[in-house]
mmCIF file of C-alpha atoms and ligand atoms in Angstrom:
data_model
loop_
_atom_site.group_PDB
_atom_site.id
_atom_site.type_symbol
_atom_site.label_atom_id
_atom_site.label_comp_id
_atom_site.label_asym_id
_atom_site.label_seq_id
_atom_site.Cartn_x
_atom_site.Cartn_y
_atom_site.Cartn_z
ATOM 1 C CA UNK A 1 16.571 7.888 41.458
ATOM 2 C CA UNK A 2 16.528 8.355 45.211
ATOM 3 C CA UNK A 3 19.897 7.066 46.446
ATOM 4 C CA UNK A 4 18.453 5.278 49.482
ATOM 5 C CA UNK A 5 18.785 1.482 49.615
ATOM 6 C CA UNK A 6 19.387 -1.565 51.751
ATOM 7 C CA UNK A 7 22.200 -3.901 50.761
ATOM 8 C CA UNK A 8 21.618 -7.476 51.886
ATOM 9 C CA UNK A 9 24.685 -9.696 52.107
ATOM 10 C CA UNK A 10 23.479 -13.262 51.617
ATOM 11 C CA UNK A 11 26.947 -14.684 52.244
ATOM 12 C CA UNK A 12 26.857 -13.101 55.714
ATOM 13 C CA UNK A 13 23.399 -14.618 56.218
ATOM 14 C CA UNK A 14 24.785 -18.071 55.409
ATOM 15 C CA UNK A 15 27.740 -17.476 57.737
ATOM 16 C CA UNK A 16 25.383 -16.579 60.578
ATOM 17 C CA UNK A 17 23.156 -19.591 59.907
ATOM 18 C CA UNK A 18 26.187 -21.899 60.081
ATOM 19 C CA UNK A 19 27.209 -20.291 63.359
ATOM 20 C CA UNK A 20 23.706 -20.868 64.741
ATOM 21 C CA UNK A 21 23.823 -24.510 63.792
ATOM 22 C CA UNK A 22 27.327 -24.921 65.186
ATOM 23 C CA UNK A 23 26.239 -23.403 68.508
ATOM 24 C CA UNK A 24 23.051 -25.452 68.689
ATOM 25 C CA UNK A 25 24.886 -28.644 67.814
ATOM 26 C CA UNK A 26 21.987 -30.195 65.940
ATOM 27 C CA UNK A 27 19.377 -28.774 63.609
ATOM 28 C CA UNK A 28 18.253 -25.197 63.184
ATOM 29 C CA UNK A 29 15.133 -23.682 61.667
ATOM 30 C CA UNK A 30 15.925 -20.300 60.165
ATOM 31 C CA UNK A 31 13.228 -17.903 61.371
ATOM 32 C CA UNK A 32 12.183 -15.772 58.387
ATOM 33 C CA UNK A 33 8.901 -14.335 59.701
ATOM 34 C CA UNK A 34 8.020 -10.691 59.078
ATOM 35 C CA UNK A 35 9.708 -10.801 55.659
ATOM 36 C CA UNK A 36 12.894 -12.172 57.219
ATOM 37 C CA UNK A 37 12.997 -9.328 59.738
ATOM 38 C CA UNK A 38 12.842 -6.851 56.873
ATOM 39 C CA UNK A 39 15.578 -8.567 54.824
ATOM 40 C CA UNK A 40 13.224 -10.151 52.247
ATOM 41 C CA UNK A 41 11.943 -13.632 53.141
ATOM 42 C CA UNK A 42 11.961 -15.073 49.632
ATOM 43 C CA UNK A 43 15.524 -14.131 48.787
ATOM 44 C CA UNK A 44 16.831 -15.052 52.232
ATOM 45 C CA UNK A 45 15.079 -18.431 52.221
ATOM 46 C CA UNK A 46 16.288 -19.169 48.688
ATOM 47 C CA UNK A 47 19.837 -18.337 49.766
ATOM 48 C CA UNK A 48 19.571 -20.781 52.684
ATOM 49 C CA UNK A 49 17.368 -23.453 51.112
ATOM 50 C CA UNK A 50 20.236 -25.800 50.235
ATOM 51 C CA UNK A 51 21.687 -25.935 53.707
ATOM 52 C CA UNK A 52 18.967 -24.971 56.175
ATOM 53 C CA UNK A 53 17.163 -27.741 58.059
ATOM 54 C CA UNK A 54 14.010 -25.708 57.607
ATOM 55 C CA UNK A 55 12.339 -22.337 58.080
ATOM 56 C CA UNK A 56 9.891 -20.838 60.533
ATOM 57 C CA UNK A 57 7.260 -18.193 59.819
ATOM 58 C CA UNK A 58 4.377 -16.562 61.688
ATOM 59 C CA UNK A 59 1.484 -17.545 59.456
ATOM 60 C CA UNK A 60 0.407 -19.542 56.450
ATOM 61 C CA UNK A 61 0.486 -16.518 54.143
ATOM 62 C CA UNK A 62 4.213 -16.216 54.789
ATOM 63 C CA UNK A 63 4.707 -19.964 54.281
ATOM 64 C CA UNK A 64 2.837 -20.013 50.967
ATOM 65 C CA UNK A 65 4.920 -17.127 49.651
ATOM 66 C CA UNK A 66 8.023 -19.235 50.256
ATOM 67 C CA UNK A 67 6.527 -22.359 48.689
ATOM 68 C CA UNK A 68 5.455 -20.333 45.623
ATOM 69 C CA UNK A 69 9.013 -19.093 45.232
ATOM 70 C CA UNK A 70 10.295 -22.673 45.103
ATOM 71 C CA UNK A 71 11.511 -23.164 48.678
ATOM 72 C CA UNK A 72 11.427 -26.911 49.355
ATOM 73 C CA UNK A 73 12.755 -27.212 52.920
ATOM 74 C CA UNK A 74 10.328 -27.793 55.814
ATOM 75 C CA UNK A 75 8.463 -24.671 56.966
ATOM 76 C CA UNK A 76 7.079 -24.397 60.493
ATOM 77 C CA UNK A 77 4.073 -22.197 61.309
ATOM 78 C CA UNK A 78 5.094 -20.726 64.671
ATOM 79 C CA UNK A 79 1.542 -19.978 65.793
ATOM 80 C CA UNK A 80 -0.011 -22.942 64.070
ATOM 81 C CA UNK A 81 -3.281 -22.348 62.262
ATOM 82 C CA UNK A 82 -5.650 -19.516 63.136
ATOM 83 C CA UNK A 83 -8.565 -21.149 61.365
ATOM 84 C CA UNK A 84 -9.255 -24.857 60.785
ATOM 85 C CA UNK A 85 -9.585 -24.217 57.023
ATOM 86 C CA UNK A 86 -5.825 -23.821 56.945
ATOM 87 C CA UNK A 87 -5.332 -27.515 57.686
ATOM 88 C CA UNK A 88 -5.959 -28.419 54.030
ATOM 89 C CA UNK A 89 -3.233 -26.028 52.892
ATOM 90 C CA UNK A 90 -0.897 -27.274 55.621
ATOM 91 C CA UNK A 91 -1.361 -30.765 54.239
ATOM 92 C CA UNK A 92 -1.093 -29.809 50.551
ATOM 93 C CA UNK A 93 2.018 -27.675 50.998
ATOM 94 C CA UNK A 94 3.715 -29.960 53.484
ATOM 95 C CA UNK A 95 3.943 -27.415 56.291
ATOM 96 C CA UNK A 96 4.857 -28.122 59.902
ATOM 97 C CA UNK A 97 2.514 -26.813 62.495
ATOM 98 C CA UNK A 98 2.826 -25.549 66.060
ATOM 99 C CA UNK A 99 -0.020 -26.498 68.351
ATOM 100 C CA UNK A 100 -0.431 -23.924 71.104
ATOM 101 C CA UNK A 101 -3.980 -24.557 72.324
ATOM 102 C CA UNK A 102 -6.331 -27.464 72.873
ATOM 103 C CA UNK A 103 -8.818 -26.331 70.247
ATOM 104 C CA UNK A 104 -6.121 -26.948 67.661
ATOM 105 C CA UNK A 105 -5.728 -30.538 68.875
ATOM 106 C CA UNK A 106 -9.471 -31.081 68.506
ATOM 107 C CA UNK A 107 -9.341 -29.671 64.979
ATOM 108 C CA UNK A 108 -6.457 -31.957 64.005
ATOM 109 C CA UNK A 109 -8.420 -34.897 65.392
ATOM 110 C CA UNK A 110 -11.300 -34.067 63.036
ATOM 111 C CA UNK A 111 -9.068 -33.453 59.987
ATOM 112 C CA UNK A 112 -8.308 -35.940 57.224
ATOM 113 C CA UNK A 113 -4.831 -35.070 55.923
ATOM 114 C CA UNK A 114 -3.430 -37.115 53.026
ATOM 115 C CA UNK A 115 -0.085 -37.339 54.832
ATOM 116 C CA UNK A 116 0.300 -37.387 58.622
ATOM 117 C CA UNK A 117 1.284 -34.008 60.083
ATOM 118 C CA UNK A 118 4.466 -32.876 61.811
ATOM 119 C CA UNK A 119 3.328 -31.162 65.024
ATOM 120 C CA UNK A 120 5.346 -28.947 67.368
ATOM 121 C CA UNK A 121 3.567 -28.894 70.701
ATOM 122 C CA UNK A 122 4.214 -25.696 72.580
ATOM 123 C CA UNK A 123 4.563 -25.565 76.344
ATOM 124 C CA UNK A 124 4.015 -22.327 78.225
ATOM 125 C CA UNK A 125 7.050 -22.563 80.490
ATOM 126 C CA UNK A 126 6.626 -19.106 81.968
ATOM 127 C CA UNK A 127 6.322 -16.499 79.245
ATOM 128 C CA UNK A 128 2.512 -16.756 79.464
ATOM 129 C CA UNK A 129 1.828 -15.874 75.882
ATOM 130 C CA UNK A 130 1.190 -19.030 73.825
ATOM 131 C CA UNK A 131 1.314 -22.664 74.807
ATOM 132 C CA UNK A 132 -0.231 -25.328 77.003
ATOM 133 C CA UNK A 133 0.099 -25.440 80.777
ATOM 134 C CA UNK A 134 2.520 -27.939 82.234
ATOM 135 C CA UNK A 135 -0.408 -29.708 83.902
ATOM 136 C CA UNK A 136 -2.057 -30.574 80.553
ATOM 137 C CA UNK A 137 1.061 -30.977 78.497
ATOM 138 C CA UNK A 138 1.723 -34.673 78.784
ATOM 139 C CA UNK A 139 -1.887 -35.681 78.150
ATOM 140 C CA UNK A 140 -2.029 -33.435 75.068
ATOM 141 C CA UNK A 141 1.214 -34.837 73.710
ATOM 142 C CA UNK A 142 0.012 -38.396 74.185
ATOM 143 C CA UNK A 143 -3.322 -37.594 72.580
ATOM 144 C CA UNK A 144 -1.565 -36.199 69.516
ATOM 145 C CA UNK A 145 0.872 -39.112 69.358
ATOM 146 C CA UNK A 146 -2.042 -41.534 69.277
ATOM 147 C CA UNK A 147 -3.713 -39.794 66.317
ATOM 148 C CA UNK A 148 -3.331 -41.318 62.839
ATOM 149 C CA UNK A 149 -3.270 -37.720 61.540
ATOM 150 C CA UNK A 150 0.057 -37.088 63.330
ATOM 151 C CA UNK A 151 3.464 -38.308 62.180
ATOM 152 C CA UNK A 152 5.642 -36.888 64.950
ATOM 153 C CA UNK A 153 5.394 -34.505 67.905
ATOM 154 C CA UNK A 154 8.249 -32.150 68.766
ATOM 155 C CA UNK A 155 8.219 -30.475 72.190
ATOM 156 C CA UNK A 156 8.903 -26.733 72.113
ATOM 157 C CA UNK A 157 8.933 -23.728 74.378
ATOM 158 C CA UNK A 158 9.997 -20.091 74.092
ATOM 159 C CA UNK A 159 12.109 -17.962 76.446
ATOM 160 C CA UNK A 160 11.021 -14.572 77.742
ATOM 161 C CA UNK A 161 14.314 -13.202 79.102
ATOM 162 C CA UNK A 162 17.199 -15.043 77.433
ATOM 163 C CA UNK A 163 18.730 -11.740 76.305
ATOM 164 C CA UNK A 164 19.381 -10.933 79.992
ATOM 165 C CA UNK A 165 22.391 -13.100 80.717
ATOM 166 C CA UNK A 166 22.077 -12.875 84.490
ATOM 167 C CA UNK A 167 18.337 -13.548 84.590
ATOM 168 C CA UNK A 168 17.576 -16.933 86.149
ATOM 169 C CA UNK A 169 14.184 -17.169 84.456
ATOM 170 C CA UNK A 170 15.773 -18.897 81.477
ATOM 171 C CA UNK A 171 17.028 -21.738 83.675
ATOM 172 C CA UNK A 172 13.663 -21.920 85.453
ATOM 173 C CA UNK A 173 11.853 -22.156 82.130
ATOM 174 C CA UNK A 174 14.252 -24.860 80.955
ATOM 175 C CA UNK A 175 13.711 -26.874 84.159
ATOM 176 C CA UNK A 176 9.945 -26.620 83.832
ATOM 177 C CA UNK A 177 10.171 -27.726 80.201
ATOM 178 C CA UNK A 178 12.351 -30.709 81.121
ATOM 179 C CA UNK A 179 9.890 -31.780 83.826
ATOM 180 C CA UNK A 180 6.907 -31.478 81.485
ATOM 181 C CA UNK A 181 8.684 -33.510 78.781
ATOM 182 C CA UNK A 182 10.094 -36.187 81.064
ATOM 183 C CA UNK A 183 9.219 -39.686 79.813
ATOM 184 C CA UNK A 184 7.649 -38.341 76.607
ATOM 185 C CA UNK A 185 10.719 -39.112 74.450
ATOM 186 C CA UNK A 186 10.055 -36.253 72.054
ATOM 187 C CA UNK A 187 12.556 -34.247 70.056
ATOM 188 C CA UNK A 188 12.888 -30.799 71.664
ATOM 189 C CA UNK A 189 13.204 -27.159 70.612
ATOM 190 C CA UNK A 190 14.035 -24.308 72.983
ATOM 191 C CA UNK A 191 16.655 -21.908 71.668
ATOM 192 C CA UNK A 192 15.970 -18.532 70.109
ATOM 193 C CA UNK A 193 18.965 -16.323 69.215
ATOM 194 C CA UNK A 194 19.782 -15.070 72.724
ATOM 195 C CA UNK A 195 19.647 -18.625 74.124
ATOM 196 C CA UNK A 196 21.891 -19.971 71.358
ATOM 197 C CA UNK A 197 24.413 -17.185 71.767
ATOM 198 C CA UNK A 198 24.361 -16.724 75.505
ATOM 199 C CA UNK A 199 23.130 -19.898 77.205
ATOM 200 C CA UNK A 200 25.362 -22.849 76.219
ATOM 201 C CA UNK A 201 23.667 -25.058 78.817
ATOM 202 C CA UNK A 202 20.298 -24.697 77.092
ATOM 203 C CA UNK A 203 20.121 -26.956 74.067
ATOM 204 C CA UNK A 204 17.492 -29.004 72.265
ATOM 205 C CA UNK A 205 17.314 -30.954 69.022
ATOM 206 C CA UNK A 206 16.064 -27.991 67.011
ATOM 207 C CA UNK A 207 17.185 -24.380 67.454
ATOM 208 C CA UNK A 208 15.049 -21.497 66.177
ATOM 209 C CA UNK A 209 17.433 -18.605 65.436
ATOM 210 C CA UNK A 210 15.952 -15.380 64.085
ATOM 211 C CA UNK A 211 17.714 -12.118 64.897
ATOM 212 C CA UNK A 212 21.206 -13.623 64.909
ATOM 213 C CA UNK A 213 20.828 -14.807 61.306
ATOM 214 C CA UNK A 214 20.678 -11.167 60.333
ATOM 215 C CA UNK A 215 23.906 -10.473 62.169
ATOM 216 C CA UNK A 216 22.620 -8.485 65.118
ATOM 217 C CA UNK A 217 23.368 -9.151 68.745
ATOM 218 C CA UNK A 218 20.436 -9.447 71.142
ATOM 219 C CA UNK A 219 22.632 -8.345 74.055
ATOM 220 C CA UNK A 220 23.172 -4.853 75.396
ATOM 221 C CA UNK A 221 26.992 -5.078 75.514
ATOM 222 C CA UNK A 222 29.858 -6.811 73.707
ATOM 223 C CA UNK A 223 29.677 -10.607 73.775
ATOM 224 C CA UNK A 224 32.393 -13.035 72.586
ATOM 225 C CA UNK A 225 30.017 -15.272 70.626
ATOM 226 C CA UNK A 226 27.676 -12.586 69.306
ATOM 227 C CA UNK A 227 30.745 -10.679 68.099
ATOM 228 C CA UNK A 228 31.299 -13.484 65.554
ATOM 229 C CA UNK A 229 28.107 -12.512 63.712
ATOM 230 C CA UNK A 230 28.352 -10.608 60.438
ATOM 231 C CA UNK A 231 25.815 -7.853 59.727
ATOM 232 C CA UNK A 232 23.634 -8.764 56.765
ATOM 233 C CA UNK A 233 21.917 -5.445 56.109
ATOM 234 C CA UNK A 234 23.557 -2.098 55.339
ATOM 235 C CA UNK A 235 21.227 0.838 54.906
ATOM 236 C CA UNK A 236 22.741 3.671 52.963
ATOM 237 C CA UNK A 237 21.935 6.916 51.255
ATOM 238 C CA UNK A 238 23.643 10.117 50.133
ATOM 239 C CA UNK A 239 23.992 13.770 51.016
ATOM 240 C CA UNK A 240 21.525 15.601 48.746
ATOM 241 C CA UNK A 241 22.096 19.164 49.980
ATOM 242 C CA UNK A 242 24.678 21.114 51.996
ATOM 243 C CA UNK A 243 24.132 24.283 54.066
ATOM 244 C CA UNK A 244 26.788 26.595 55.494
ATOM 245 C CA UNK A 245 25.444 28.094 58.714
ATOM 246 C CA UNK A 246 26.726 30.581 61.287
ATOM 247 C CA UNK A 247 26.777 29.709 64.989
ATOM 248 C CA UNK A 248 23.384 29.957 66.674
ATOM 249 C CA UNK A 249 21.263 28.750 63.754
ATOM 250 C CA UNK A 250 18.510 26.175 64.328
ATOM 251 C CA UNK A 251 18.093 23.106 62.130
ATOM 252 C CA UNK A 252 14.936 21.258 61.173
ATOM 253 C CA UNK A 253 11.577 20.713 62.875
ATOM 254 C CA UNK A 254 11.212 22.094 66.355
ATOM 255 C CA UNK A 255 14.676 23.696 66.056
ATOM 256 C CA UNK A 256 15.906 20.892 68.292
ATOM 257 C CA UNK A 257 19.526 21.410 67.316
ATOM 258 C CA UNK A 258 21.145 24.834 67.233
ATOM 259 C CA UNK A 259 24.653 25.209 65.775
ATOM 260 C CA UNK A 260 27.293 26.036 68.380
ATOM 261 C CA UNK A 261 29.903 27.012 65.801
ATOM 262 C CA UNK A 262 29.971 27.899 62.126
ATOM 263 C CA UNK A 263 28.782 24.619 60.643
ATOM 264 C CA UNK A 264 28.331 22.695 57.415
ATOM 265 C CA UNK A 265 25.138 20.702 57.577
ATOM 266 C CA UNK A 266 24.340 17.919 55.118
ATOM 267 C CA UNK A 267 20.847 16.703 54.288
ATOM 268 C CA UNK A 268 20.538 12.931 53.757
ATOM 269 C CA UNK A 269 17.733 11.194 51.852
ATOM 270 C CA UNK A 270 16.544 9.026 54.727
ATOM 271 C CA UNK A 271 13.695 9.628 57.116
ATOM 272 C CA UNK A 272 11.349 7.940 59.511
ATOM 273 C CA UNK A 273 9.105 6.937 56.603
ATOM 274 C CA UNK A 274 12.004 4.722 55.521
ATOM 275 C CA UNK A 275 12.235 3.204 58.976
ATOM 276 C CA UNK A 276 14.929 5.369 60.527
ATOM 277 C CA UNK A 277 14.040 5.949 64.207
ATOM 278 C CA UNK A 278 12.110 9.201 64.400
ATOM 279 C CA UNK A 279 13.364 10.118 67.852
ATOM 280 C CA UNK A 280 17.058 9.367 67.367
ATOM 281 C CA UNK A 281 18.848 12.031 69.437
ATOM 282 C CA UNK A 282 21.508 14.518 68.314
ATOM 283 C CA UNK A 283 24.832 12.715 68.177
ATOM 284 C CA UNK A 284 23.406 9.378 66.984
ATOM 285 C CA UNK A 285 26.261 7.708 65.061
ATOM 286 C CA UNK A 286 26.310 7.169 61.302
ATOM 287 C CA UNK A 287 29.153 6.924 58.782
ATOM 288 C CA UNK A 288 29.930 9.613 56.212
ATOM 289 C CA UNK A 289 32.191 8.412 53.379
ATOM 290 C CA UNK A 290 33.402 5.724 55.746
ATOM 291 C CA UNK A 291 34.185 8.118 58.620
ATOM 292 C CA UNK A 292 32.305 8.261 61.928
ATOM 293 C CA UNK A 293 29.726 11.059 61.849
ATOM 294 C CA UNK A 294 26.713 12.296 63.757
ATOM 295 C CA UNK A 295 23.056 13.049 63.289
ATOM 296 C CA UNK A 296 21.996 16.574 64.260
ATOM 297 C CA UNK A 297 18.421 17.849 64.447
ATOM 298 C CA UNK A 298 15.132 16.021 64.398
ATOM 299 C CA UNK A 299 14.596 13.268 61.839
ATOM 300 C CA UNK A 300 11.994 14.257 59.207
ATOM 301 C CA UNK A 301 9.736 11.936 57.262
ATOM 302 C CA UNK A 302 12.018 11.757 54.210
ATOM 303 C CA UNK A 303 15.253 13.389 55.317
ATOM 304 C CA UNK A 304 17.652 13.791 58.172
ATOM 305 C CA UNK A 305 20.565 16.135 58.811
ATOM 306 C CA UNK A 306 24.196 15.424 59.638
ATOM 307 C CA UNK A 307 27.085 17.565 60.791
ATOM 308 C CA UNK A 308 29.718 17.811 58.041
ATOM 309 C CA UNK A 309 31.826 20.475 59.761
ATOM 310 C CA UNK A 310 34.545 17.977 60.650
ATOM 311 C CA UNK A 311 34.275 16.244 57.262
ATOM 312 C CA UNK A 312 35.792 18.856 54.928
ATOM 313 C CA UNK A 313 36.051 16.422 52.013
ATOM 314 C CA UNK A 314 32.406 15.387 52.284
ATOM 315 C CA UNK A 315 29.679 17.148 50.345
ATOM 316 C CA UNK A 316 26.952 16.664 47.809
ATOM 317 C CA UNK A 317 26.742 12.978 46.883
ATOM 318 C CA UNK A 318 28.742 11.759 49.868
ATOM 319 C CA UNK A 319 27.890 8.229 50.899
ATOM 320 C CA UNK A 320 26.123 7.832 54.256
ATOM 321 C CA UNK A 321 25.694 4.527 56.068
ATOM 322 C CA UNK A 322 22.785 4.740 58.497
ATOM 323 C CA UNK A 323 23.421 1.280 59.868
ATOM 324 C CA UNK A 324 25.356 -1.760 58.698
ATOM 325 C CA UNK A 325 29.012 -2.696 58.986
ATOM 326 C CA UNK A 326 30.296 0.539 60.486
ATOM 327 C CA UNK A 327 27.365 1.512 62.626
ATOM 328 C CA UNK A 328 25.819 -1.629 64.035
ATOM 329 C CA UNK A 329 22.046 -1.804 63.997
ATOM 330 C CA UNK A 330 22.117 -2.665 67.695
ATOM 331 C CA UNK A 331 24.133 0.483 68.464
ATOM 332 C CA UNK A 332 21.712 2.681 66.568
ATOM 333 C CA UNK A 333 18.697 0.968 68.146
ATOM 334 C CA UNK A 334 20.091 1.463 71.644
ATOM 335 C CA UNK A 335 20.868 5.137 71.016
ATOM 336 C CA UNK A 336 17.420 5.732 69.555
ATOM 337 C CA UNK A 337 15.557 3.934 72.338
ATOM 338 C CA UNK A 338 14.214 1.174 70.108
ATOM 339 C CA UNK A 339 15.141 -2.470 69.488
ATOM 340 C CA UNK A 340 17.086 -4.014 66.645
ATOM 341 C CA UNK A 341 14.044 -6.205 65.918
ATOM 342 C CA UNK A 342 11.896 -3.129 65.430
ATOM 343 C CA UNK A 343 14.549 -1.327 63.390
ATOM 344 C CA UNK A 344 14.757 -4.237 60.937
ATOM 345 C CA UNK A 345 11.016 -4.809 60.704
ATOM 346 C CA UNK A 346 10.369 -1.095 60.202
ATOM 347 C CA UNK A 347 12.337 -0.869 56.961
ATOM 348 C CA UNK A 348 10.177 0.660 54.215
ATOM 349 C CA UNK A 349 10.142 2.349 50.829
ATOM 350 C CA UNK A 350 13.689 1.503 49.789
ATOM 351 C CA UNK A 351 14.948 -0.997 47.232
ATOM 352 C CA UNK A 352 16.929 -3.949 48.508
ATOM 353 C CA UNK A 353 20.032 -5.048 46.627
ATOM 354 C CA UNK A 354 21.293 -8.556 47.228
ATOM 355 C CA UNK A 355 24.967 -9.484 47.332
ATOM 356 C CA UNK A 356 26.498 -12.967 47.433
ATOM 357 C CA UNK A 357 23.623 -14.621 45.622
ATOM 358 C CA UNK A 358 25.771 -17.208 43.859
ATOM 359 C CA UNK A 359 23.297 -20.080 44.066
ATOM 360 C CA UNK A 360 20.660 -18.210 42.072
ATOM 361 C CA UNK A 361 23.168 -16.806 39.605
ATOM 362 C CA UNK A 362 24.370 -20.314 38.870
ATOM 363 C CA UNK A 363 20.920 -21.768 38.501
ATOM 364 C CA UNK A 364 19.954 -18.952 36.150
ATOM 365 C CA UNK A 365 22.966 -19.147 33.891
ATOM 366 C CA UNK A 366 23.346 -22.909 33.969
ATOM 367 C CA UNK A 367 22.689 -24.364 30.476
ATOM 368 C CA UNK A 368 20.779 -27.328 31.888
HETATM 369 C C1 PLP B 401 10.456 -15.076 66.519
HETATM 370 C C2 PLP B 401 10.640 -16.380 67.204
HETATM 371 C C3 PLP B 401 11.923 -16.956 67.305
HETATM 372 C C4 PLP B 401 13.188 -16.242 66.886
HETATM 373 O O1 PLP B 401 13.558 -15.346 67.898
HETATM 374 P P1 PLP B 401 14.919 -14.493 67.809
HETATM 375 O O2 PLP B 401 15.007 -13.819 69.127
HETATM 376 O O3 PLP B 401 14.744 -13.532 66.700
HETATM 377 O O4 PLP B 401 16.001 -15.464 67.562
HETATM 378 C C5 PLP B 401 12.010 -18.224 67.856
HETATM 379 N N1 PLP B 401 10.908 -18.876 68.304
HETATM 380 C C6 PLP B 401 9.678 -18.338 68.249
HETATM 381 C C7 PLP B 401 8.513 -19.086 68.785
HETATM 382 C C8 PLP B 401 9.505 -17.067 67.717
HETATM 383 O O5 PLP B 401 8.288 -16.525 67.673
#
């Protein structure tokens, strides 16, 4: 079998969730959209179900997958419904729903849910993607609060630049949000991962951590709080071939790398079709049998090449970590000119192995 796989440490996921909740001070919805940023939404949500205050996903398809797998905690649809037909399913499966436009308020007003709905009303505080304008916000909130179809309204907004710790836009967005919510007496939700980790003055009743749950920092440099995160995913493979080459020999497509000395080159079963960044430059870090190593040559669809010259003990079958505990995903993403978000979401074609899954093991082996 191809030796390429992603190990997912569910104990690290729980550690990171607890850190998110500790930083936020109140409740936290674990964001598990896009298959839990490539980590497997069902397994991640099951591992957190006992302690998470709830989950957040991008669409009803993702929410139903979690419900079908037995997840009982609240699940918030971050973009609400795309089609009014979804309101029946939202009601049946007890989902929470963002409202980001006035047409959705009209649709809720015409709906007949069996149980009143939990609505998160989104304010556009400056990102200008989803949400209501500040000018309409209060009237929309009051309209929803007056509807028999609505149980509670939570006020939410989303930050555009919270990963830039010297960018004042976060404070401006917070101030605009506070003004729009004044006198409404709603529970609030502002923080994504960068706000939780880097903006201690920005807090609401509900945090919405995503990236940090998976152990990656959203910041460009070291950060005392983000450094407490534990990586959840390790992507690893093995050396499947070794070449001894003289100086001056080209390697791989486009002959991008040419050996400068007599070299031992290892071929690793990992390529851009697996989600490794196609344009990672020569010298991109990886770990070979636990030692720091380097990528050389262009990444192929199914393979990449590493320099083994300074790793005399390494050879066929040597273990290679592409990213994980030794090479942080954020380091690789920065070197390859991509983002950690994209790196995680781009994972493909490899089996995932889960570690630290004690809750499921117990429930499976328990006699009752
Ligand atoms: C994806 C998302 C989050 C989580 O963002 P991270 O930066 O991954 O923590 C929070 N809120 C909303 C509305 C989102 O779409």
